[in-house]
Each structure stands twice: as C-alpha cells, then as structure tokens.
Amino acid sequence: MRRIISVLLENEPGALSRVVGLFSQRNYNIETLTVAPTEDETLSRLTVTTTGSDKVIEQITKQLNKLIEVVKLVDLTEGSHIERELMLVKLKATGSQRAEIKRTVDIFRGQIVDVTSSVYTVQLAGNSEKLDGFIQAVGTSGVLEVVRTGVSGIARGEKVLSL
Amino acid sequence: MELLSGADMLIRSLQDEGIENIYGYPGGAALHIYDALFRQDKVKHILVRHEQAAVHMADGYARATGKPGTVLVTSGPGATNTITGIATAFMDSIPMVVLCGQVASSLIGEDAFQETDMIGVSRPVVKHNLSVRHPQDIPEIIRKAYYIASTGRPGPVVVDIPKDMTSPNERYEYVYPKKVKLRSYNPAIRGHAGQIKKAVDMMLAARRPVIYAGGGVILGKATEQLTELTRLLGYPLTNTLMGIGCYPCSDKQHLGWLGMHGTYEANMAMHHSDLILAVGARFDDRVTNATEKFCPGARIIHIDIDPASISKTVEADVPIVGPVDAVLKEMLSLVKSAKTEPDAEALASWWKQIDEWRAFHGMRYETSPEVIKPQEVVEMLSRLTKGEAFVASDVGQHQMFAAQYYKFDRPNRWINSGGLGTMGFGFPAAMGVKLTHPDDEVLCITGEGSIQMNIQELSTCKQYDIPVKIINLNNQALGMVKQWQDMNYESRHSQSYMESLPDFIKLVEAYGHVGMRIDRKEDLEPKLKEALAMKDKLVFIDIYVDRFEHVYPMQVARGSMKDMWLSKTERV
Ligand SMILES: Cc1ncc(C[n+]2csc(CCOP(=O)(O)OP(=O)(O)O)c2C)c(N)n1
Ligand SMILES: [Mg+2]
C-alpha cells in the first residue's frame, strides 16, 4: 500500500543522506521525496511516499525513528490528510492546440505561467493522481518536459506535527 | 579559564570521560592529536599493526567490561581499514567511539591526499557519526559520541576530525559538558506496565514455556534479573550464541544455545513450546531457520530496547520496548505477588519431554584413539580453566566448537563476532580483554585460516607484553566452508584448502613468543597444562585436529527449528 510519511528532521548537514541511505540500505522503496526547512530553522520537514506491506511500513517508521537526527514522524496515511504536489509542464502548443490546451488547463485548475509562439508552460498543483490525469488528458505526444516536486502532506483538522 | 588547542581538548575530553586505553595507529591527519597524546600520561595508547585490529581490540575490551572502547586512526586508509571492525561492532551492538583524522576542512572535496568521505563510508555500519566543524565543539561532540554509543541499543559512533580542527595554533576555552541532551534521541527507560502485566499473565498460564535470551541481556546487564526470574518460574532457558553466559551453562534449566548449531533439546523445546519469552534477542536468521515454519504453536513475548528489533522477522504477540533489566525486574515483582502459579503438572511433563530430548543427543561426538577431535580440545580447556577463562574466538567450525563445549557460567566471558562473523576478530579481541584483565586467563580459540587474518598483532603483543593463549584448532582447511561444500556441493572443495601453511611455531618465535605443536593425542593434556602454566608468556598452541570433522547439530536449510542433522548420517 502507498504511504505518506512525514518527518521532522534536525536541519543538519548529512541528516538527509542518512534518510536516503536507510531506504537503499534496507531495500525500501522511495517514490517521492521532498525536503525543506520549516518556520523553525533548526528543523527540516521531509515527506516521503513509499509502498510496502504493513510489516515493511512498520519497519520503515521504526528504522527512521532510530536515526538520531529524526525528531518525530507520522504516517499521514493513517488518518485523513491533505496531499499536494506541484508540477510544471512544457507543452507543444501551436495552432488549434493552443485553445484546446488552454481549456484542459482550466478544467484541471492549472495556470499557464509562460508562453512562446510554440510552447506553453503550465503549472498545476494537486494530488498525484490529478497530475497524472492532466498528462493523460493532454496526451504524452505534446509533452516536452515535466518536472514534479514530489508529494507534500499535512494532516487534516487539529493534529499537528511539531516539537 | 583554560585555553586549549583542539587536539588538547580532544585528549582532555577522553580523560574527563574516564577513558584509560585507546587503540590506534598514527598518520598525517591525526598528528596534532598524537602530539597532544604524547604530552600527557593519563590516556594510554596501544599501537597496533593494522587499524582493523585496533577496532577489534576496543571491541574485545567493550564486550568484556561493558564499557565503550575507543579507537584513534588517521584519515583515508587509516579510516577505511577500520570499517570491518566497525561493522563487526555494529552487528553485535557493541559500544565504541572511533576517532578518525580527516584532511583539513579547506581541502575536503578536492580529492586531497588521504581524503576519504568517512562519514559517508561508515554511515551504514554505525549507530551514528559526527563531524567536527568548529574546534570549540570538540568537548561536546566527544561527550555526545560516548553518550550515544553507550545508551539505548549500544553501537559504534564515528567522529571525523579535520586536521585544522586540532591545530596547535588556535586555543579555546575548555569545558567538558556534564550532560548532553538530544531532543531527537530518547531511549526508553522502562517498559509499558500494561504490556508487562499481560506478558506475566501469559507466562503463568503457559504449559510448555521456554525462555529465549540473547546478547541484549549481557549488554543490558540483566543477567541477575534473568537468572532470578528463570529460577523462580522453573522454566527452561536457551540462549543465542551472543547470549552465552547470560545464564549459567552448568545449570539444569539451561538447554544450551539454539539455532543453526544449537543443541537438539533447545531447538526441539522452541519448536514445541506454547510460549516463548524472548529477552534481548532479535530472531536472527541463524536462530529461526525458515521464519514461516518457526515455532508454529508458540505465542511470543518479546522484550527489547530497540523497537525495530521487535516483529522485524517474526511477529511478536506481546511486544515490550524497554531496557531488559528494568522490564525483568517488574516481571519478577509481578510473578512474586501473583495469585496463580505455573501449572506444576504441565511443567513436570514438559520437563520430562525435554529431558528425553536431552538424553537423545547430548552433544555427543565420535572420539578416536589417534586423531585429536576439536571438541575434546575445547572440553579439556574448559576443564583445565574451570570454565572461568575469557574465550575469544574467530569464525568457523572452531568458533562453534568453542561455543558448544566451553562451559561458561558468567557473562562477558564469551567474546565472538556473532552478527558479522568476522574472521580475524578473535586474536585482537583477546588482546583487548587481556590488557584490562591481566590476572585472568584469556584464550583465543581460532583456526589456521582466521588467525592469519590478523597475525601481525603478534608484534603488538610483544611490545605491550600481552600474554594471551592462542589455541589454533588446525584442521588445515577453511573447515566451515568445506563442511558446507561437503553437504551442499558434493564435496567439491573449491578454494577451501589451506595448501601452504606457515610453520606457526617458527613464526611466533620470530615475533618473540612461545610456540608449541600438538599432533599426538597423548600430548594434548600435558602440553595444554604446560602452556597454561606459562602465565606471563604468549603461547601459540598449534593443534592438529581431525580434518574431516563437521559441526553438529546443524539445522537443515529452509526447514523449521526441529529439522536437524545430528551427525553426517542422521537427520531428524
Ligand atoms: C573475513 C571473512 N572472510 C570470509 C568468511 C567466510 N568464512 C566463514 S568460516 C570460514 C573458514 C574459516 O577457517 P578457519 O579459520 O580455519 O576455521 P575452521 O572453520 O577451519 O575451524 C570462512 C572462509 C568470513 N567469515 N570472514
Ligand atoms: Mg581451519
């Protein structure tokens, strides 16, 4: 099953490589990984999406917790949560394609953030399935370049992941 | 206010940490530190002949004393030479701090002479590693390193020290911190009371219980609590290879050790049990055999300081995260105050069954009138040293024989690389033990393959006068490899012969020690006695043993706990 694990990590050199190293060392999957400092500059927030059986996921969270620099973590998929990913896509856009693409971008509530005579650059945020859906809708043949940030997530309601 | 250079701060920190011996080897990036070492006499440095041996020495010291060992090496090759030793300590959760020189911080990343990314290289085999970025941080980093290495589930910690951090020209205020606090590191200090209560209820209701104890009992200094609880309950106990000594081997409730080369009765009792109390053990594959066939009728209580060890390979019914001594203590008081007692009748018939299993195999082996059997050498050593020696072993058949036939009644005396299985470990580990236990008998039971992996340390022993006894169970082969080839590859002995062995006697004599060869059975006892009587000499006893012997019992690969070979021809 796919899981989103959110981690508060000491914002120290080398901490991220320990997390990444753990996944490869123990043969766990990483599908996406995002990391950035938080409002507290001593902490980074890291989000990793992974897949595995319940037993594997349990091991992943336990092994992550064992890393000295991991302060706290939560498996967001255990409760209701919001997940978002940002995507920038360059699309071939000439002639009649231009209007068609514009419509699709509107349907997906994206924005065209850069334009040339033959290319649109589209920005789109949402969960990963929505981003996949957009690519499918415009068709891979017109896609020149895709860049995705990977998933970030947060729990719904009052629950917070903090010190 | 005291102003010290980084190098002096480092050595002062070691002094303030109470470190007496460090093991190491100098080189460019560590020279400021070695100079600081020279200008004091509290911390004693043992110069080895290969950095790997320095780590095994520190490791042997740590296993025998329960205190963290310390290593000092230079950057690059000095640092990379420690990796096997660090991995060995990591797999067996041994507390240790490894101080590594590094090229100056301005050169890092430039492929400077003797630059290796030691933080990166060591990452998968350390509990943690730390780099020094400002000289004034050295005292705190050293305090942190020892704190992390020796608390919770212990393990090795590497500290990477760029040369400019130890420069004699810059001085800083020195204060050694009394305490460190890490917000992200809080090992459990007691187990969950509800879980403990639940476990005790299950334990008292069990009909075919068995206690399965591991190295965590020794590391967690819980042998007293474990022994008291086991005796109070009257339950059978088996321990892992790493747990040897956590409960007296000579006691009737002790079934020997379990797993791949465990006793018949221990493996049978595990397989047929209805309740397993696992204490400081990790259900390693050398213990469980095929996990899907593991102990089908047993419910499992698992106590461990490391939550990640619980339900990693075998699912626990009652997990208890906490220090084993504290948890066992709580269990003891609950058992003492409990209104129910174990079912005496069920327990009696369980013991009757176990005694039948015990009688069935009984660790028998065939003896011969001419050939010396490795098992009988170990049995004799056990008798001659009254089971009280420290025994370090290497890896192979001799290791299994040592573990099977030496009767340990105390913890911290059996010193072996269980998790990584590192040939070359035994001799330097024995040296580390002997240096701090000069009045105790320290044996290294090894093979002619393993001993050659760190034999250069004979020179260190000469320099520091370290009179260990090396018992070389010489079967003229990489015996354990050969046994597997006999059993699984129709005796095709690919690269498992030792075709040109050195004359070990001449070799040890060249290093200034005493060598002794035993190849006749009638010489065995008198010569061993003679060797052991030379208290202040390192004696290398080269014993020609049966070249064809196998280690039994041996679990059948991918079988259950109870599927075993008992000899070359009997399979149960
Ligand atoms: C460093 C290392 N290399 C290889 C092995 C694989 N190995 C395990 S036992 C063994 C043979 C050991 O031979 P010896 O020391 O003579 O002991 P014996 O089995 O003959 O008693 C080997 C090669 C190992 N455990 N460690
Ligand atoms: Mg051999």
PDB file of C-alpha atoms in Angstrom, chain B residues 191-332:
ATOM      1  CA  GLY B 191       8.640  -0.957  29.619  1.00  0.00           C
ATOM      2  CA  HIS B 192       4.897  -0.427  29.277  1.00  0.00           C
ATOM      3  CA  ALA B 193       3.288  -1.572  32.545  1.00  0.00           C
ATOM      4  CA  GLY B 194       0.145  -2.912  30.866  1.00  0.00           C
ATOM      5  CA  GLN B 195       2.156  -4.975  28.395  1.00  0.00           C
ATOM      6  CA  ILE B 196       4.317  -6.357  31.185  1.00  0.00           C
ATOM      7  CA  LYS B 197       1.241  -7.384  33.164  1.00  0.00           C
ATOM      8  CA  LYS B 198      -0.248  -9.053  30.104  1.00  0.00           C
ATOM      9  CA  ALA B 199       3.027 -10.881  29.472  1.00  0.00           C
ATOM     10  CA  VAL B 200       3.250 -12.167  33.044  1.00  0.00           C
ATOM     11  CA  ASP B 201      -0.329 -13.481  32.893  1.00  0.00           C
ATOM     12  CA  MET B 202       0.553 -15.359  29.706  1.00  0.00           C
ATOM     13  CA  MET B 203       3.761 -16.662  31.229  1.00  0.00           C
ATOM     14  CA  LEU B 204       1.986 -18.064  34.263  1.00  0.00           C
ATOM     15  CA  ALA B 205      -0.668 -19.715  32.135  1.00  0.00           C
ATOM     16  CA  ALA B 206       1.821 -21.392  29.781  1.00  0.00           C
ATOM     17  CA  ARG B 207       2.115 -25.168  29.670  1.00  0.00           C
ATOM     18  CA  ARG B 208       5.206 -25.546  27.527  1.00  0.00           C
ATOM     19  CA  PRO B 209       7.138 -22.306  28.073  1.00  0.00           C
ATOM     20  CA  VAL B 210      10.685 -21.534  27.020  1.00  0.00           C
ATOM     21  CA  ILE B 211      12.847 -18.511  27.682  1.00  0.00           C
ATOM     22  CA  TYR B 212      14.936 -17.427  24.705  1.00  0.00           C
ATOM     23  CA  ALA B 213      17.620 -14.956  25.798  1.00  0.00           C
ATOM     24  CA  GLY B 214      20.049 -13.018  23.614  1.00  0.00           C
ATOM     25  CA  GLY B 215      23.085 -10.770  23.760  1.00  0.00           C
ATOM     26  CA  GLY B 216      20.828  -7.919  24.878  1.00  0.00           C
ATOM     27  CA  VAL B 217      20.732  -9.492  28.329  1.00  0.00           C
ATOM     28  CA  ILE B 218      24.504  -9.178  28.601  1.00  0.00           C
ATOM     29  CA  LEU B 219      24.648  -5.712  27.029  1.00  0.00           C
ATOM     30  CA  GLY B 220      21.754  -4.611  29.226  1.00  0.00           C
ATOM     31  CA  LYS B 221      23.472  -6.023  32.341  1.00  0.00           C
ATOM     32  CA  ALA B 222      20.397  -8.035  33.213  1.00  0.00           C
ATOM     33  CA  THR B 223      21.849 -11.482  33.886  1.00  0.00           C
ATOM     34  CA  GLU B 224      20.937 -11.345  37.575  1.00  0.00           C
ATOM     35  CA  GLN B 225      17.309 -10.476  36.919  1.00  0.00           C
ATOM     36  CA  LEU B 226      17.073 -13.085  34.173  1.00  0.00           C
ATOM     37  CA  THR B 227      18.575 -15.790  36.364  1.00  0.00           C
ATOM     38  CA  GLU B 228      16.275 -14.958  39.257  1.00  0.00           C
ATOM     39  CA  LEU B 229      13.161 -14.943  37.097  1.00  0.00           C
ATOM     40  CA  THR B 230      14.108 -18.182  35.349  1.00  0.00           C
ATOM     41  CA  ARG B 231      14.726 -19.973  38.638  1.00  0.00           C
ATOM     42  CA  LEU B 232      11.565 -18.586  40.195  1.00  0.00           C
ATOM     43  CA  LEU B 233       9.447 -19.833  37.300  1.00  0.00           C
ATOM     44  CA  GLY B 234      11.324 -23.090  36.863  1.00  0.00           C
ATOM     45  CA  TYR B 235      11.142 -22.734  33.076  1.00  0.00           C
ATOM     46  CA  PRO B 236      13.727 -23.994  30.589  1.00  0.00           C
ATOM     47  CA  LEU B 237      16.048 -21.387  29.126  1.00  0.00           C
ATOM     48  CA  THR B 238      18.006 -21.342  25.909  1.00  0.00           C
ATOM     49  CA  ASN B 239      20.189 -18.503  24.725  1.00  0.00           C
ATOM     50  CA  THR B 240      21.657 -17.346  21.464  1.00  0.00           C
ATOM     51  CA  LEU B 241      25.322 -17.530  20.514  1.00  0.00           C
ATOM     52  CA  MET B 242      25.569 -13.883  21.603  1.00  0.00           C
ATOM     53  CA  GLY B 243      23.773 -14.606  24.843  1.00  0.00           C
ATOM     54  CA  ILE B 244      26.200 -17.252  26.063  1.00  0.00           C
ATOM     55  CA  GLY B 245      26.904 -16.607  29.734  1.00  0.00           C
ATOM     56  CA  CYS B 246      23.683 -14.697  30.406  1.00  0.00           C
ATOM     57  CA  TYR B 247      22.569 -17.768  32.376  1.00  0.00           C
ATOM     58  CA  PRO B 248      24.922 -20.380  33.854  1.00  0.00           C
ATOM     59  CA  CYS B 249      25.596 -23.162  31.334  1.00  0.00           C
ATOM     60  CA  SER B 250      26.037 -25.705  34.117  1.00  0.00           C
ATOM     61  CA  ASP B 251      22.535 -25.123  35.464  1.00  0.00           C
ATOM     62  CA  LYS B 252      19.903 -27.796  34.919  1.00  0.00           C
ATOM     63  CA  GLN B 253      17.394 -25.321  33.497  1.00  0.00           C
ATOM     64  CA  HIS B 254      19.839 -24.334  30.777  1.00  0.00           C
ATOM     65  CA  LEU B 255      19.242 -26.105  27.450  1.00  0.00           C
ATOM     66  CA  GLY B 256      22.357 -24.835  25.710  1.00  0.00           C
ATOM     67  CA  TRP B 257      22.175 -22.456  22.824  1.00  0.00           C
ATOM     68  CA  LEU B 258      19.730 -22.573  19.953  1.00  0.00           C
ATOM     69  CA  GLY B 259      19.668 -22.144  16.207  1.00  0.00           C
ATOM     70  CA  MET B 260      21.745 -23.407  13.334  1.00  0.00           C
ATOM     71  CA  HIS B 261      24.285 -25.215  15.526  1.00  0.00           C
ATOM     72  CA  GLY B 262      22.264 -25.158  18.724  1.00  0.00           C
ATOM     73  CA  THR B 263      21.529 -28.191  20.867  1.00  0.00           C
ATOM     74  CA  TYR B 264      18.891 -30.717  19.905  1.00  0.00           C
ATOM     75  CA  GLU B 265      16.932 -30.067  23.104  1.00  0.00           C
ATOM     76  CA  ALA B 266      16.968 -26.274  22.714  1.00  0.00           C
ATOM     77  CA  ASN B 267      15.697 -26.404  19.155  1.00  0.00           C
ATOM     78  CA  MET B 268      13.100 -29.074  19.973  1.00  0.00           C
ATOM     79  CA  ALA B 269      11.868 -27.163  23.025  1.00  0.00           C
ATOM     80  CA  MET B 270      11.498 -23.998  20.967  1.00  0.00           C
ATOM     81  CA  HIS B 271       9.616 -25.763  18.205  1.00  0.00           C
ATOM     82  CA  HIS B 272       7.157 -27.475  20.550  1.00  0.00           C
ATOM     83  CA  SER B 273       6.662 -24.637  23.000  1.00  0.00           C
ATOM     84  CA  ASP B 274       3.384 -22.823  23.528  1.00  0.00           C
ATOM     85  CA  LEU B 275       5.030 -19.672  24.857  1.00  0.00           C
ATOM     86  CA  ILE B 276       8.349 -18.021  24.066  1.00  0.00           C
ATOM     87  CA  LEU B 277       9.696 -15.270  26.284  1.00  0.00           C
ATOM     88  CA  ALA B 278      12.305 -13.581  24.092  1.00  0.00           C
ATOM     89  CA  VAL B 279      14.626 -11.295  26.028  1.00  0.00           C
ATOM     90  CA  GLY B 280      17.159  -9.062  24.279  1.00  0.00           C
ATOM     91  CA  ALA B 281      17.262 -11.300  21.217  1.00  0.00           C
ATOM     92  CA  ARG B 282      16.433 -10.449  17.629  1.00  0.00           C
ATOM     93  CA  PHE B 283      15.090 -13.575  15.900  1.00  0.00           C
ATOM     94  CA  ASP B 284      18.078 -13.617  13.585  1.00  0.00           C
ATOM     95  CA  ASP B 285      18.004 -15.998  10.602  1.00  0.00           C
ATOM     96  CA  ARG B 286      20.750 -18.139  12.163  1.00  0.00           C
ATOM     97  CA  VAL B 287      18.305 -18.744  15.025  1.00  0.00           C
ATOM     98  CA  THR B 288      14.881 -19.079  13.429  1.00  0.00           C
ATOM     99  CA  ASN B 289      15.666 -21.090  10.305  1.00  0.00           C
ATOM    100  CA  ALA B 290      12.687 -20.593   7.899  1.00  0.00           C
ATOM    101  CA  THR B 291      10.510 -17.991   9.622  1.00  0.00           C
ATOM    102  CA  GLU B 292       7.280 -19.321   8.114  1.00  0.00           C
ATOM    103  CA  LYS B 293       7.901 -22.649   9.842  1.00  0.00           C
ATOM    104  CA  PHE B 294       9.087 -21.088  13.088  1.00  0.00           C
ATOM    105  CA  CYS B 295       7.551 -22.475  16.293  1.00  0.00           C
ATOM    106  CA  PRO B 296       4.004 -22.945  14.995  1.00  0.00           C
ATOM    107  CA  GLY B 297       2.304 -23.367  18.378  1.00  0.00           C
ATOM    108  CA  ALA B 298       4.019 -20.591  20.256  1.00  0.00           C
ATOM    109  CA  ARG B 299       2.799 -17.212  21.365  1.00  0.00           C
ATOM    110  CA  ILE B 300       5.643 -14.749  21.628  1.00  0.00           C
ATOM    111  CA  ILE B 301       6.522 -12.126  24.200  1.00  0.00           C
ATOM    112  CA  HIS B 302       9.415 -10.005  23.019  1.00  0.00           C
ATOM    113  CA  ILE B 303      11.384  -7.627  25.256  1.00  0.00           C
ATOM    114  CA  ASP B 304      13.941  -5.386  23.554  1.00  0.00           C
ATOM    115  CA  ILE B 305      15.342  -1.895  23.934  1.00  0.00           C
ATOM    116  CA  ASP B 306      15.154  -1.429  20.159  1.00  0.00           C
ATOM    117  CA  PRO B 307      11.583  -1.247  18.840  1.00  0.00           C
ATOM    118  CA  ALA B 308      12.863  -2.029  15.333  1.00  0.00           C
ATOM    119  CA  SER B 309      14.051  -5.453  16.526  1.00  0.00           C
ATOM    120  CA  ILE B 310      10.517  -6.387  17.507  1.00  0.00           C
ATOM    121  CA  SER B 311       8.359  -8.010  14.815  1.00  0.00           C
ATOM    122  CA  LYS B 312      11.125  -7.474  12.252  1.00  0.00           C
ATOM    123  CA  THR B 313      11.390 -11.112  11.206  1.00  0.00           C
ATOM    124  CA  VAL B 314       8.929 -12.905  13.499  1.00  0.00           C
ATOM    125  CA  GLU B 315       5.731 -11.236  14.687  1.00  0.00           C
ATOM    126  CA  ALA B 316       5.505 -10.724  18.478  1.00  0.00           C
ATOM    127  CA  ASP B 317       2.170 -11.211  20.263  1.00  0.00           C
ATOM    128  CA  VAL B 318       3.212  -9.046  23.192  1.00  0.00           C
ATOM    129  CA  PRO B 319       5.911  -6.518  22.293  1.00  0.00           C
ATOM    130  CA  ILE B 320       7.639  -4.783  25.205  1.00  0.00           C
ATOM    131  CA  VAL B 321      10.049  -1.963  24.391  1.00  0.00           C
ATOM    132  CA  GLY B 322      12.382  -1.171  27.230  1.00  0.00           C
ATOM    133  CA  PRO B 323      15.666  -1.924  28.957  1.00  0.00           C
ATOM    134  CA  VAL B 324      15.719  -5.637  29.740  1.00  0.00           C
ATOM    135  CA  ASP B 325      16.872  -5.201  33.339  1.00  0.00           C
ATOM    136  CA  ALA B 326      14.027  -2.844  34.215  1.00  0.00           C
ATOM    137  CA  VAL B 327      11.402  -4.957  32.446  1.00  0.00           C
ATOM    138  CA  LEU B 328      12.599  -8.217  34.032  1.00  0.00           C
ATOM    139  CA  LYS B 329      12.593  -6.562  37.436  1.00  0.00           C
ATOM    140  CA  GLU B 330       8.974  -5.572  37.018  1.00  0.00           C
ATOM    141  CA  MET B 331       8.134  -9.058  35.824  1.00  0.00           C
ATOM    142  CA  LEU B 332       9.815 -10.524  38.888  1.00  0.00           C
TER     143      LEU B 332
END
